[in-house]
Coordinates of C-alpha atoms in Angstrom, one line a residue:
M1 CA -1.9 16.7 -6.0
H2 CA -5.2 16.0 -4.4
F3 CA -5.6 13.9 -1.2
T4 CA -8.8 11.7 -1.2
S5 CA -8.4 9.8 2.0
E6 CA -6.5 9.8 5.2
Q7 CA -5.9 7.0 7.8
H8 CA -3.9 7.0 11.0
L9 CA -2.0 3.8 11.6
D10 CA 0.0 2.3 14.3
D11 CA 3.4 3.9 15.3
G12 CA 2.0 7.3 14.3
V13 CA 2.1 6.6 10.6
V14 CA -0.4 8.4 8.4
E15 CA -1.6 6.9 5.1
R16 CA -3.1 9.0 2.5
E17 CA -4.3 8.2 -1.0
F18 CA -3.8 10.9 -3.6
T19 CA -4.4 11.8 -7.3
L20 CA -2.1 13.8 -9.4
G21 CA -3.8 14.4 -12.9
E22 CA -4.5 10.7 -14.0
I23 CA -1.8 9.3 -11.5
P24 CA -3.2 7.6 -8.4
G25 CA -0.9 7.0 -5.5
T26 CA -0.3 6.5 -1.8
L27 CA 1.7 8.4 0.6
W28 CA 2.8 7.2 4.2
T29 CA 4.4 9.7 6.5
P30 CA 5.8 9.3 10.0
G31 CA 4.7 11.3 13.1
S32 CA 8.1 13.2 12.9
A33 CA 8.2 15.7 9.9
P34 CA 9.7 16.7 7.6
A35 CA 11.1 13.3 6.7
P36 CA 13.4 12.0 3.8
L37 CA 11.5 10.5 1.0
I38 CA 11.6 7.0 -0.4
L39 CA 9.9 6.1 -3.7
M40 CA 8.8 2.5 -3.7
A41 CA 7.7 0.6 -6.7
H42 CA 6.7 -3.0 -7.0
N43 CA 8.3 -5.2 -9.7
N44 CA 7.1 -4.9 -13.3
G45 CA 4.4 -2.4 -12.3
L46 CA 2.1 -4.6 -10.2
P47 CA -0.5 -2.6 -8.2
R48 CA 0.5 -0.3 -5.6
R49 CA -1.9 -1.9 -3.1
E50 CA 0.1 -5.2 -3.4
P51 CA 0.3 -6.5 0.2
R52 CA 4.0 -6.9 0.2
L53 CA 4.6 -3.4 -1.1
V54 CA 2.3 -2.0 1.5
A55 CA 3.9 -4.0 4.3
R56 CA 7.4 -2.6 3.3
A57 CA 6.0 1.0 2.9
R58 CA 4.4 1.0 6.4
Y59 CA 7.5 -0.5 8.1
T60 CA 9.7 2.1 6.3
A61 CA 7.4 4.9 7.4
A62 CA 7.4 3.8 11.0
R63 CA 11.4 4.1 10.9
G64 CA 11.0 7.8 10.1
Y65 CA 10.6 8.1 6.4
A66 CA 7.9 9.5 4.0
V67 CA 7.2 6.8 1.5
A68 CA 5.3 7.1 -1.8
T69 CA 4.1 4.8 -4.4
I70 CA 2.1 5.2 -7.5
D71 CA 0.1 2.9 -10.0
A72 CA 2.1 3.0 -13.4
A73 CA 0.1 3.4 -16.6
G74 CA -2.0 0.1 -17.3
C75 CA -1.6 -1.1 -13.5
G76 CA -3.7 -1.0 -10.5
D77 CA -6.4 1.7 -10.7
R78 CA -5.3 2.8 -14.2
P79 CA -7.1 1.7 -17.4
R80 CA -5.6 -1.2 -19.1
S81 CA -5.7 -1.7 -22.9
A82 CA -6.4 -5.1 -24.5
A83 CA -2.9 -5.1 -25.9
D84 CA -1.5 -4.8 -22.3
D85 CA -3.6 -7.7 -21.0
R86 CA -2.5 -9.9 -24.0
A87 CA 1.1 -9.2 -23.3
R88 CA 0.7 -10.0 -19.5
A89 CA -1.0 -13.2 -20.4
D90 CA 1.7 -14.1 -23.0
L91 CA 4.5 -13.5 -20.6
R92 CA 3.0 -15.4 -17.9
R93 CA 2.2 -18.3 -20.1
A94 CA 5.9 -18.4 -21.5
M95 CA 7.3 -18.2 -18.1
Q96 CA 5.0 -21.2 -16.7
A97 CA 5.9 -23.2 -19.8
G98 CA 9.6 -22.5 -19.5
E99 CA 9.7 -20.9 -22.8
P100 CA 11.9 -18.1 -24.1
V101 CA 10.4 -14.7 -22.9
D102 CA 12.9 -12.1 -24.0
E103 CA 11.0 -10.9 -27.0
I104 CA 7.8 -10.6 -25.1
F105 CA 9.4 -8.9 -22.2
E106 CA 11.1 -6.4 -24.3
S107 CA 8.0 -5.4 -26.1
F108 CA 5.9 -5.2 -22.9
I109 CA 8.1 -4.0 -20.2
G110 CA 10.5 -1.8 -22.1
P111 CA 7.6 0.6 -23.0
L112 CA 6.1 0.3 -19.5
V113 CA 9.4 1.6 -18.0
E114 CA 9.6 4.4 -20.4
K115 CA 6.1 5.6 -19.7
A116 CA 6.4 5.2 -16.0
V117 CA 9.6 7.2 -15.3
P118 CA 8.2 10.6 -16.3
E119 CA 5.2 10.0 -14.1
W120 CA 7.4 9.2 -11.2
R121 CA 9.5 12.3 -11.8
T122 CA 6.2 14.4 -11.9
T123 CA 5.1 12.9 -8.6
L124 CA 8.4 13.6 -7.0
D125 CA 8.1 17.2 -8.0
A126 CA 4.7 17.4 -6.2
L127 CA 5.8 15.4 -3.3
L128 CA 8.7 17.6 -2.6
T129 CA 6.5 20.6 -2.2
L130 CA 4.6 19.2 0.7
P131 CA 5.9 20.4 4.2
E132 CA 6.1 17.0 5.7
V133 CA 8.3 15.7 2.9
D134 CA 12.0 16.6 2.5
G135 CA 15.0 15.5 0.7
P136 CA 17.3 13.6 0.1
V137 CA 15.3 10.9 -2.0
G138 CA 15.7 7.3 -2.1
Y139 CA 14.4 4.6 -4.3
S140 CA 13.2 1.0 -3.6
G141 CA 11.8 -1.8 -5.7
W142 CA 11.4 -2.6 -9.3
T143 CA 14.9 -2.8 -10.9
A144 CA 14.3 -1.8 -14.5
L145 CA 12.3 1.3 -13.3
G146 CA 15.0 2.1 -10.8
I147 CA 17.9 2.0 -13.1
H148 CA 16.3 4.4 -15.5
L149 CA 15.1 6.7 -12.7
A150 CA 18.5 6.7 -11.2
V151 CA 20.1 7.7 -14.5
T152 CA 17.6 10.3 -15.3
E153 CA 16.8 11.8 -11.9
P154 CA 19.5 13.6 -10.1
R155 CA 17.6 13.8 -6.9
I156 CA 17.8 10.0 -6.2
A157 CA 20.5 9.8 -3.6
A158 CA 20.4 6.0 -3.0
A159 CA 18.7 2.8 -4.3
G160 CA 17.5 -0.5 -3.4
F161 CA 16.8 -2.9 -6.3
F162 CA 15.1 -6.3 -6.2
A163 CA 15.6 -9.5 -8.4
G164 CA 17.0 -8.1 -11.7
G165 CA 17.1 -11.4 -13.7
Y166 CA 14.8 -10.0 -16.4
V167 CA 15.5 -6.3 -17.1
P168 CA 15.0 -4.7 -20.6
R169 CA 18.1 -4.4 -22.8
A170 CA 17.9 -0.5 -22.7
Q171 CA 18.2 -0.6 -18.8
R172 CA 21.1 -3.3 -19.0
E173 CA 22.9 -0.9 -21.2
E174 CA 22.6 2.0 -19.0
A175 CA 23.3 0.2 -15.7
W176 CA 26.9 1.6 -15.7
Q177 CA 25.4 5.1 -15.3
V178 CA 24.0 4.2 -11.9
T179 CA 26.4 5.9 -9.7
V180 CA 24.4 6.3 -6.5
P181 CA 24.8 3.9 -3.4
L182 CA 23.1 0.7 -4.3
L183 CA 21.6 -2.3 -2.3
F184 CA 20.7 -5.3 -4.5
L185 CA 18.5 -8.0 -3.2
L186 CA 18.6 -11.5 -4.9
Q187 CA 16.7 -14.5 -4.0
W188 CA 19.0 -17.4 -5.0
D189 CA 16.1 -19.9 -6.2
D190 CA 13.8 -17.2 -7.9
E191 CA 12.3 -19.2 -10.6
G192 CA 11.1 -16.0 -12.5
N193 CA 14.7 -14.3 -12.4
P194 CA 17.6 -16.0 -13.9
R195 CA 20.4 -15.8 -11.2
Q196 CA 23.3 -15.3 -13.6
R197 CA 21.7 -12.5 -15.4
A198 CA 21.1 -10.9 -12.0
L199 CA 24.7 -11.2 -11.0
D200 CA 25.9 -9.8 -14.4
L201 CA 23.6 -6.9 -13.9
F202 CA 25.0 -6.3 -10.4
D203 CA 28.6 -6.4 -11.9
A204 CA 27.5 -3.8 -14.5
F205 CA 26.4 -1.2 -12.2
G206 CA 28.8 1.8 -12.3
T207 CA 28.5 2.9 -8.7
K208 CA 31.6 2.5 -6.3
E209 CA 29.3 1.6 -3.3
K210 CA 27.1 -1.4 -4.2
T211 CA 26.1 -4.3 -1.9
L212 CA 24.7 -7.6 -2.9
H213 CA 22.4 -9.6 -0.5
A214 CA 21.5 -13.0 -1.7
N215 CA 19.3 -15.3 0.1
L216 CA 18.1 -18.9 -0.5
G217 CA 14.3 -19.3 -1.5
G218 CA 12.1 -18.1 -4.2
H219 CA 10.7 -14.9 -5.5
T220 CA 8.5 -14.2 -2.4
G221 CA 10.8 -15.6 0.1
T222 CA 12.8 -12.7 1.0
P223 CA 13.6 -12.9 4.7
W224 CA 12.0 -10.1 6.9
F225 CA 15.2 -9.0 8.3
E226 CA 16.2 -7.6 4.8
L227 CA 13.8 -4.8 5.7
E228 CA 15.9 -4.1 8.8
D229 CA 19.1 -4.1 6.7
G230 CA 17.3 -2.0 4.1
G231 CA 16.3 0.5 6.7
R232 CA 19.9 0.8 7.9
F233 CA 21.1 1.3 4.2
Y234 CA 18.7 4.3 3.9
D235 CA 19.9 5.6 7.2
R236 CA 23.5 5.8 6.1
H237 CA 22.7 7.7 3.0
L238 CA 19.4 9.7 3.4
R239 CA 20.0 11.1 6.9

């Protein structure tokens, strides 16, 4: 892991860009160290510099957590293939037109999840060697990735998932294997995430400790207070 930049932010948070082989990432750490770690991923592999993700990460780091995110293959600073670009365009077009998207979603997002999880685990290995980072480890963000990571990575001690209406079939089928404490956020009027599918997915999770927070509004309308509630959730399970 090589750090390429360092910036000191408000509240004593330090933001550093890093590379790990071909994987670019960002690490936020609080003034107090070592700190529990939260891996933070944006839905469907959007760039790690997406403003909503950055805002969540900075807030969480100010609460006393180390927070890390990476660009998955084909996203952000990573090279993108022509096939990936076509699949993204097809998915956007179908969703905007109200057409069925399951086949496109499976062919694009399913492989994206399969490629992303090993990179997240490699990143986790490297992060836990840093003196300012400590366990236990939490996860926050993209539901499909989070399911597969929680099932395959025993160091994940708690998880927060967002949306969940469109999740590849493979991750729906392994949802029962998610046994860590779970906080599931659902926007009730999210036009891009079928509500009943998300509710069915919540029901399928195997954990005995799961909480559903549902708020009115569209995909980007999650109330700010959910960050505070999420912080309390991680406080209970990572400290």
